C-alpha atoms as a printed R data frame, in Angstrom:
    type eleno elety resid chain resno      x       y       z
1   ATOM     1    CA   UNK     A     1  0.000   0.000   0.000
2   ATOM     2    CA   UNK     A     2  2.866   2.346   1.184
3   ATOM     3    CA   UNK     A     3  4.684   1.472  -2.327
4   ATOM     4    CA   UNK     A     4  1.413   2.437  -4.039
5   ATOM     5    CA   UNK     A     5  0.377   5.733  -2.583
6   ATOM     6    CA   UNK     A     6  4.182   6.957  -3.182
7   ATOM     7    CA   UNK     A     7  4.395   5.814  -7.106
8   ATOM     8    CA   UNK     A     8  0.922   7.893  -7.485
9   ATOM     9    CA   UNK     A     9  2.150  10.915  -5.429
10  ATOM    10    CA   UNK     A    10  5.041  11.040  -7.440
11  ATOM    11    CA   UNK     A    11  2.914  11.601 -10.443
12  ATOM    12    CA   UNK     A    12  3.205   8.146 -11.758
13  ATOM    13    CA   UNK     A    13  0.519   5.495 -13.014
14  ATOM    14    CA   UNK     A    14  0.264   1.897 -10.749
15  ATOM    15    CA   UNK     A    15 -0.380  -1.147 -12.540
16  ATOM    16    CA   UNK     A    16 -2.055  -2.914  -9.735
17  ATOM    17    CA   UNK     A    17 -0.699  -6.435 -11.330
18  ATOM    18    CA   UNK     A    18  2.762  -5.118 -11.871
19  ATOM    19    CA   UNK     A    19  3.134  -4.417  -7.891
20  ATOM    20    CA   UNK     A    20  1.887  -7.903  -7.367
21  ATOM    21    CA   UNK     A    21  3.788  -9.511  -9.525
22  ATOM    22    CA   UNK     A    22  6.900  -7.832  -8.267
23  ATOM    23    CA   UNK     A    23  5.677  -8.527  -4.554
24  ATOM    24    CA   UNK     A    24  5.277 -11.999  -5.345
25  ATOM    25    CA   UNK     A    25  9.528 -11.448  -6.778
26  ATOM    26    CA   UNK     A    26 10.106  -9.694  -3.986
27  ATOM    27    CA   UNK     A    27  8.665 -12.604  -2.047
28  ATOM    28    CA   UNK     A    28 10.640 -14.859  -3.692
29  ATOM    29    CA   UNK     A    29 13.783 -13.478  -3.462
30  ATOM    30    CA   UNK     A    30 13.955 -13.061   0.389
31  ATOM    31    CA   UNK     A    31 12.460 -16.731   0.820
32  ATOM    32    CA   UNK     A    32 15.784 -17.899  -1.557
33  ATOM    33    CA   UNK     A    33 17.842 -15.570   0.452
34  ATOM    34    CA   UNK     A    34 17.037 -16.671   3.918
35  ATOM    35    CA   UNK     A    35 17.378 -20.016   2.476
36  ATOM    36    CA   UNK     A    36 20.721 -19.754   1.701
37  ATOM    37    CA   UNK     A    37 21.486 -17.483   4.818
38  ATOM    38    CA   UNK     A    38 20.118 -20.986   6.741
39  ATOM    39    CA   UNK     A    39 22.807 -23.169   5.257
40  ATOM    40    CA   UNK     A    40 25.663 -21.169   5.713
41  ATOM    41    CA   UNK     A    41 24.783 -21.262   9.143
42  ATOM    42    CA   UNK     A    42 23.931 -24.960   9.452
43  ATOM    43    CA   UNK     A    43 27.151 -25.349   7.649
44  ATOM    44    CA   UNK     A    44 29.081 -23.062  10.212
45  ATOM    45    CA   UNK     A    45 27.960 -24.494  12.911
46  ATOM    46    CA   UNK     A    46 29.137 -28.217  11.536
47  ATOM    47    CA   UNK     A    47 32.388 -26.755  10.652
48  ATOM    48    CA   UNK     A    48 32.418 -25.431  14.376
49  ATOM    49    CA   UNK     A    49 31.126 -29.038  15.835
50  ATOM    50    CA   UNK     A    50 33.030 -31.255  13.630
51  ATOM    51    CA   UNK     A    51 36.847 -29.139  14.562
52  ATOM    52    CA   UNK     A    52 35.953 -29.441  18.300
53  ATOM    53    CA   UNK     A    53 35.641 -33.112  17.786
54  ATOM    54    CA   UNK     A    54 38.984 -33.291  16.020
55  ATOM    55    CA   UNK     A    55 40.695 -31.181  18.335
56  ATOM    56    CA   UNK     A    56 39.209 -33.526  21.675
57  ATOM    57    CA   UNK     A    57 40.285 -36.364  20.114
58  ATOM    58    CA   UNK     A    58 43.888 -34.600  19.835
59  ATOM    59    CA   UNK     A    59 43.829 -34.404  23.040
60  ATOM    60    CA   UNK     A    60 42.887 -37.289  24.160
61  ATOM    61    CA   UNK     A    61 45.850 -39.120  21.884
62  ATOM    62    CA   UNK     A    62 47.982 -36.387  23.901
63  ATOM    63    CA   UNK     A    63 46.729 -37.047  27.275
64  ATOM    64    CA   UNK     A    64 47.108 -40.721  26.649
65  ATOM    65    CA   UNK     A    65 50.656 -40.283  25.769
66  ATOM    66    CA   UNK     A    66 51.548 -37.996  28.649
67  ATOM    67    CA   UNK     A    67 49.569 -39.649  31.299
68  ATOM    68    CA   UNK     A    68 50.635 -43.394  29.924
69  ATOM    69    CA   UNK     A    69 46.479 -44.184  30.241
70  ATOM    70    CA   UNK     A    70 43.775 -44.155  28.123
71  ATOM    71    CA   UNK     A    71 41.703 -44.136  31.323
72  ATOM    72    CA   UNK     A    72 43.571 -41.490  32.946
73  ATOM    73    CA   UNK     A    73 43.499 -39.169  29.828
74  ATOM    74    CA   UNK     A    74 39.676 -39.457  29.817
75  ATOM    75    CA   UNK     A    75 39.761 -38.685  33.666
76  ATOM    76    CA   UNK     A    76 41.528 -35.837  32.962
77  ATOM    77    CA   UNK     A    77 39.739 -34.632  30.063
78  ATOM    78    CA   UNK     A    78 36.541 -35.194  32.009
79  ATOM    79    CA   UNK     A    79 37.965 -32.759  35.369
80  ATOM    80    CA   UNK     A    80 38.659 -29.988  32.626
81  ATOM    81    CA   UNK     A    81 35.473 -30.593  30.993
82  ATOM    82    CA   UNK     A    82 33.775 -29.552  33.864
83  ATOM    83    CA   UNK     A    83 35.725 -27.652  35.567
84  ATOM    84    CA   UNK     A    84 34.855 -25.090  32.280
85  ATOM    85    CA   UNK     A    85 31.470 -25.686  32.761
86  ATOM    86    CA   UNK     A    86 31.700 -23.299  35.690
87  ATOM    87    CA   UNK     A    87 34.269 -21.114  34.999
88  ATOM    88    CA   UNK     A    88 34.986 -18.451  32.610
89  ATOM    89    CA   UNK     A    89 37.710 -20.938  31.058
90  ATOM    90    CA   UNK     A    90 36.835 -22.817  27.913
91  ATOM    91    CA   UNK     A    91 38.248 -26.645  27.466
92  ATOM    92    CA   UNK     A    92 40.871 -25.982  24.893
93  ATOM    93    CA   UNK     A    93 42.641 -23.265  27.152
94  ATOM    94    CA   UNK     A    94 42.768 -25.287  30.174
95  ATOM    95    CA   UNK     A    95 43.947 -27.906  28.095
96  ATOM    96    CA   UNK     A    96 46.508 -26.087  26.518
97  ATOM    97    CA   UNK     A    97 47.491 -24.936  30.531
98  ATOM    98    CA   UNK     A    98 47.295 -28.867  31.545
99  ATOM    99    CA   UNK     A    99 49.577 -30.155  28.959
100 ATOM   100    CA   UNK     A   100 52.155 -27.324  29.732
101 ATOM   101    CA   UNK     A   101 51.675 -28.805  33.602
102 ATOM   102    CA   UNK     A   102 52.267 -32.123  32.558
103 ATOM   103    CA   UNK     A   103 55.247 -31.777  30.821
104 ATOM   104    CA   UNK     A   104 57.344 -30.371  33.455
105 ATOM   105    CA   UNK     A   105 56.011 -33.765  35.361
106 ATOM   106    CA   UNK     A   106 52.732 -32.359  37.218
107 ATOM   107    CA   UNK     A   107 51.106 -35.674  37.755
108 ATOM   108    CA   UNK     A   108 47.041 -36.336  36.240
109 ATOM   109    CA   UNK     A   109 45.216 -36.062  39.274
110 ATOM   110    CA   UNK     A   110 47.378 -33.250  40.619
111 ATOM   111    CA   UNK     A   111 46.585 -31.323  37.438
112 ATOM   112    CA   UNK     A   112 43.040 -29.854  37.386
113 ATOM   113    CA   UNK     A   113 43.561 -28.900  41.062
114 ATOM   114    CA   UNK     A   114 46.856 -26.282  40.250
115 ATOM   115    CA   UNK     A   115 44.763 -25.328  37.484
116 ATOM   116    CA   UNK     A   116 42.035 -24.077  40.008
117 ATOM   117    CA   UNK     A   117 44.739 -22.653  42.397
118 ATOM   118    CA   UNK     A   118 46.773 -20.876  39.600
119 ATOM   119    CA   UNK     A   119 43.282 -19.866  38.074
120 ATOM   120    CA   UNK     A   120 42.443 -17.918  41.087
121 ATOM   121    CA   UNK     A   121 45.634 -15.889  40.389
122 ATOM   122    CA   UNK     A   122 44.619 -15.575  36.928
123 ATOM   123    CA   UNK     A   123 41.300 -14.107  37.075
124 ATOM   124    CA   UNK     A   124 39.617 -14.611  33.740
125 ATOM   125    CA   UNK     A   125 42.808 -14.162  31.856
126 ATOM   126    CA   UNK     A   126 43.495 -17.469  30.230
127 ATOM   127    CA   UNK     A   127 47.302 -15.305  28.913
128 ATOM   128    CA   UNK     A   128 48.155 -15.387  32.222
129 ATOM   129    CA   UNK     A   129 47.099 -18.772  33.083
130 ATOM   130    CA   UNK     A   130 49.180 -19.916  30.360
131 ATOM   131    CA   UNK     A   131 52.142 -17.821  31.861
132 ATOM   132    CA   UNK     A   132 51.571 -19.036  35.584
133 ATOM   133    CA   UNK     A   133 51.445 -22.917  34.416
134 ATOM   134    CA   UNK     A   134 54.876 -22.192  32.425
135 ATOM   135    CA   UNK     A   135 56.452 -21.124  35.119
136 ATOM   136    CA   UNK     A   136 54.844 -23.011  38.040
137 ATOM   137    CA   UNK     A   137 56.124 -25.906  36.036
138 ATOM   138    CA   UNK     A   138 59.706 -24.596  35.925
139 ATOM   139    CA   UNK     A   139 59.531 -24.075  39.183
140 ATOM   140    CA   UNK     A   140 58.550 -27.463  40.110
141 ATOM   141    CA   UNK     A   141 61.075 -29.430  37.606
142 ATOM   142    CA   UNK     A   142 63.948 -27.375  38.969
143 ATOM   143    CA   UNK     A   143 62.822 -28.136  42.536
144 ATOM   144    CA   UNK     A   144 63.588 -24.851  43.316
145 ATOM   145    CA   UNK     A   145 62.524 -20.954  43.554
146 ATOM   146    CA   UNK     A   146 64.976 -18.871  40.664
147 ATOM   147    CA   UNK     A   147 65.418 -15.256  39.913
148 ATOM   148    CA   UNK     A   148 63.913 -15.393  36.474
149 ATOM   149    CA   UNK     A   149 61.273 -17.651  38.008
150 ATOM   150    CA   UNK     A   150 60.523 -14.710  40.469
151 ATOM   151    CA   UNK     A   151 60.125 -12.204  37.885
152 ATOM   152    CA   UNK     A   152 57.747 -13.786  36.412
153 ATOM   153    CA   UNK     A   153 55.726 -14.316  38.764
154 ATOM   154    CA   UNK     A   154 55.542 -10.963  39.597
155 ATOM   155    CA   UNK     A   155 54.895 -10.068  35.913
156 ATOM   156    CA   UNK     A   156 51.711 -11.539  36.503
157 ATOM   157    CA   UNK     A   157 50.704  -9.893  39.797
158 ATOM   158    CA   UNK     A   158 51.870 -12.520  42.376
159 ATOM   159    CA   UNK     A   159 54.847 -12.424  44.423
160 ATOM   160    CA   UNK     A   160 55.961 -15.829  46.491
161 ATOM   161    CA   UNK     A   161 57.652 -14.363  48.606
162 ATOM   162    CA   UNK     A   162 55.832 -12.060  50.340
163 ATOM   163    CA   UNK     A   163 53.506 -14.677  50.963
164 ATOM   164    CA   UNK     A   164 56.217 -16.578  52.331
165 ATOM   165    CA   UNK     A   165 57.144 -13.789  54.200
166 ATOM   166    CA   UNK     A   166 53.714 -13.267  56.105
167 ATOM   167    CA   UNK     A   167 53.775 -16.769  57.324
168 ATOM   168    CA   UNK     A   168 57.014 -17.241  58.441
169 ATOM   169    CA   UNK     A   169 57.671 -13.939  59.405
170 ATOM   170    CA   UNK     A   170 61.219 -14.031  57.443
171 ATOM   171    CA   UNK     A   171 61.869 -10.707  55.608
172 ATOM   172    CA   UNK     A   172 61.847 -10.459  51.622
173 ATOM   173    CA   UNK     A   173 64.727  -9.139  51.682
174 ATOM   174    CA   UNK     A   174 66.241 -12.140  53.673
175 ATOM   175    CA   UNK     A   175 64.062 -14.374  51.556
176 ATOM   176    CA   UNK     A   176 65.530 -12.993  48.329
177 ATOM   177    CA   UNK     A   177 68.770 -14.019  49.816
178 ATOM   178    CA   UNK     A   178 67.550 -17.689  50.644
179 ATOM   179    CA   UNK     A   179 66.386 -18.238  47.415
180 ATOM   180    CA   UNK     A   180 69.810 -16.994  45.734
181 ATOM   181    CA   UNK     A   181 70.931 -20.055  48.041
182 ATOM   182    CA   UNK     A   182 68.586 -21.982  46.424
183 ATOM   183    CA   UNK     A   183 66.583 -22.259  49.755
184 ATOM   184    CA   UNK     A   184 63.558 -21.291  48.488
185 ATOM   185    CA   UNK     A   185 61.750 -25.120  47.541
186 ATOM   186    CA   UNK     A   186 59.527 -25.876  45.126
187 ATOM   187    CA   UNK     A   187 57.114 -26.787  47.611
188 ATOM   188    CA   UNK     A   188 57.544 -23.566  49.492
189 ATOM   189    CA   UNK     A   189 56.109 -22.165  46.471
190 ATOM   190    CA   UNK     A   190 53.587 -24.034  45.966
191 ATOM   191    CA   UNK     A   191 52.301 -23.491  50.148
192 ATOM   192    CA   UNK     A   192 52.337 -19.455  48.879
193 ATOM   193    CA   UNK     A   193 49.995 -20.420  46.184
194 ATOM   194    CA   UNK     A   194 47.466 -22.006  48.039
195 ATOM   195    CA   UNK     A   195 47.667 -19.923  51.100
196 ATOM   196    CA   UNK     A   196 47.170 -16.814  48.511
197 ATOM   197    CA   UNK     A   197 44.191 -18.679  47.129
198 ATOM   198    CA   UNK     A   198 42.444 -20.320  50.067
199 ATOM   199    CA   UNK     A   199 39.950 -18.262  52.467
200 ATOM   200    CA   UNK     A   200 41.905 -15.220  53.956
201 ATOM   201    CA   UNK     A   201 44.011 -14.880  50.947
202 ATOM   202    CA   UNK     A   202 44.518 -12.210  48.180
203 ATOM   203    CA   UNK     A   203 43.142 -14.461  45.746
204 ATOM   204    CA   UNK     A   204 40.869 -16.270  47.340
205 ATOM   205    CA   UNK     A   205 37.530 -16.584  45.366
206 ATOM   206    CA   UNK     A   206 38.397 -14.929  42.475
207 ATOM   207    CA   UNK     A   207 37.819 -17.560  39.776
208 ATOM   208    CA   UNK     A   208 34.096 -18.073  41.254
209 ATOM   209    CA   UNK     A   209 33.745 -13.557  40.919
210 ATOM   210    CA   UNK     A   210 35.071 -13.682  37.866
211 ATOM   211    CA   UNK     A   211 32.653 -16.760  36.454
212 ATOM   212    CA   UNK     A   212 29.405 -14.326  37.896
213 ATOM   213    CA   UNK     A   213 30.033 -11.284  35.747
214 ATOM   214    CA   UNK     A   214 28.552 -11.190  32.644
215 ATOM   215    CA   UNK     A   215 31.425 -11.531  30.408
216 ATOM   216    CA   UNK     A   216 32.365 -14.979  32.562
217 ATOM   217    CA   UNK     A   217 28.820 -16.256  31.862
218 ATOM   218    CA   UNK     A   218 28.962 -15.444  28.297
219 ATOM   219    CA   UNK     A   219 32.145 -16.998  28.164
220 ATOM   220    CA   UNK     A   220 30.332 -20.732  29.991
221 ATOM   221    CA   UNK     A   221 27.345 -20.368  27.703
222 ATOM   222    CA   UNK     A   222 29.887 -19.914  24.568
223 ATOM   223    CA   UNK     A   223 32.021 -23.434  25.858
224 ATOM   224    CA   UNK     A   224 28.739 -25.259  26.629
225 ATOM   225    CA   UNK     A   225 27.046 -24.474  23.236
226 ATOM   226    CA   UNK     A   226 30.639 -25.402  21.506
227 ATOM   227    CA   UNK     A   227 30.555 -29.014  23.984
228 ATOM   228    CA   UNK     A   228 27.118 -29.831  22.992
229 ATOM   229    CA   UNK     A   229 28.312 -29.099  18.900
230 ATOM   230    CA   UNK     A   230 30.976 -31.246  19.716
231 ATOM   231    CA   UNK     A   231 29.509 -34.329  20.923
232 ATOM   232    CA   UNK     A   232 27.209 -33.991  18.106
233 ATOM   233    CA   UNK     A   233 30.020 -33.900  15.619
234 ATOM   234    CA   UNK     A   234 31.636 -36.786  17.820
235 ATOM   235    CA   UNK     A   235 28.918 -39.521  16.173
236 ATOM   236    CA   UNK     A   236 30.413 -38.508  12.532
237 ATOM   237    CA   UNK     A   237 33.907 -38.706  13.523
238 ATOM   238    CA   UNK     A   238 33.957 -42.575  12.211
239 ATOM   239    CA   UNK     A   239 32.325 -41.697   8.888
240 ATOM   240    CA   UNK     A   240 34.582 -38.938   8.085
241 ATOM   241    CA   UNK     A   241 38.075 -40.938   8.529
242 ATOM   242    CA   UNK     A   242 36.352 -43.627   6.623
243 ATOM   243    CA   UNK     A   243 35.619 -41.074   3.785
244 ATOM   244    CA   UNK     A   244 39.258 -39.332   4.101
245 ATOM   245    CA   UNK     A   245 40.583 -43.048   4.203
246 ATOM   246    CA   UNK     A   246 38.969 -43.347   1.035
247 ATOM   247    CA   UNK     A   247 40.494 -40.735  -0.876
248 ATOM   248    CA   UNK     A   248 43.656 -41.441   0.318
249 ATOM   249    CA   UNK     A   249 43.489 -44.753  -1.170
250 ATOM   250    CA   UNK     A   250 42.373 -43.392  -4.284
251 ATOM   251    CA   UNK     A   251 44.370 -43.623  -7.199
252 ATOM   252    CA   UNK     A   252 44.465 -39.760  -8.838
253 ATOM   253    CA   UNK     A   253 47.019 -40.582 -11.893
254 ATOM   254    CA   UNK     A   254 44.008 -40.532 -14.689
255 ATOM   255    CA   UNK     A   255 42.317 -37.024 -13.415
256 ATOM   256    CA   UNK     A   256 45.932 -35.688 -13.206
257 ATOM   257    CA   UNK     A   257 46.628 -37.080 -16.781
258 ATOM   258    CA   UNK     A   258 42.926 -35.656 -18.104
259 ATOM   259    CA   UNK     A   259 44.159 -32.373 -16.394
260 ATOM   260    CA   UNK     A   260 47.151 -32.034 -18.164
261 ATOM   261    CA   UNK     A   261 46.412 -33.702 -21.251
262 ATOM   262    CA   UNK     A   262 43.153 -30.624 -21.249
263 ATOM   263    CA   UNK     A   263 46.537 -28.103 -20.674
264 ATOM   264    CA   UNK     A   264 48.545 -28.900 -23.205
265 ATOM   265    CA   UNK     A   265 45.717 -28.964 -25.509
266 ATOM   266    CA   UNK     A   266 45.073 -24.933 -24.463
């Protein structure tokens, strides 16, 4: 009607049948469009499902290997799984933060629990997770506290010793000394860390804050939707390889021969 009352205003004559037929186009066209916008999201969101799958099952082959269990890696796997669920973490990153863990010789089941205590240090910074579980790592497969070890730590807002410090009453100053010593233990360390994140402590609760602002939540609902895409895409898994097995196995030489033979000819 609108389209109608402007063409006459304008000084022009309506064909009743010509707007309807262009409706009906008009129609038509948006149907076809939202069509295709449909697939290309169907499409995205299989692309999305079916990498999440292949990059879990990369991690479970890793986890495996690292852990020396197939049982163990699923344990694992299954701690991280959920401990994303409720956090503003997402699976790959605390994977990523697990295997860095493990390699320096963090056992399995000691694994998702320093990734709670150095999360609480972290915030909702998964960069600095990353950084903490480098260098907690270090830490623990030299045994020992280290200069550059230090300075990283306080590069990302915690400082061992001080923590030391309040419960032992020992100076940072004469602290620093120690650990030039190489007094300072690994497992000195690792008492700062949890007494920094357990009740009383600078970091205690943070993690939890962090998970209840909106950006955290956003974060869960963003891992969750990609978890449910991915156990989705899990039940295809076994067709695909079959299908990539196949063209593996399958002999190119006479397209590749058509193909050039169709060159030379040009």
């Amino acid at each position: 009607m609108v389209i109608e009352e402007l063409f006459t205003r304008l000084g022009f004559q309506v064909d009743p049948k010509g707007i309807d037929k262009a409706k009906d186009a008009l129609g038509s066209f948006k149907k076809w469009v939202g069509g295709l916008a449909l697939g290309a999201g169907l499409i995205s969101l299989a692309k999305t499902g079916v990498e999440a799958a292949m990059t879990m099952e990369g991690l479970n082959a890793q986890f495996t290997v690292m852990t020396g269990s197939a049982e163990k890696a699923r344990d694992v796997i299954a701690q991280i799984a959920d401990f994303a669920a409720h956090t503003p973490f997402d699976k790959l990153g605390l994977s990523s933060a697990a295997k860095t863990l493990m390699a320096f010789g963090i056992e399995s089941e000691k694994v998702v629990p320093t990734l709670k205590m150095l999360g609480d240090v972290a915030g909702a910074d998964q960069n600095k997770l990353n950084s903490l579980a480098l260098v907690f790592g270090q830490i623990q497969s030299t045994g020992k506290l280290m200069g550059q070890d230090l300075l990283q730590l306080i590069n990302q807002g915690f400082n061992p010793l001080t923590e030391i410090s309040k419960q032992t009453g020992i100076s940072v100053a004469d602290l620093k000394d120690k650990m030039s010593q190489g007094a300072i233990s690994a497992d000195m360390v690792t008492l700062a860390f949890k007494s920094a994140t357990s009740a009383g402590g600078l970091f205690y609760g943070n993690l939890e804050s962090q998970s209840q602002t909106l950006q955290g939540r956003i974060s869960t609902l963003r891992d969750n939707f990609v978890t449910a895409l991915q156990n989705m895409a899990e039940a295809f898994l076994p067709l695909l390889k079959n299908g990539v097995d196949m063209l593996v196995a399958y002999d190119w030489t006479p397209i590749v021969e058509t193909v050039k033979s169709f060159g030379n000819a040009l």
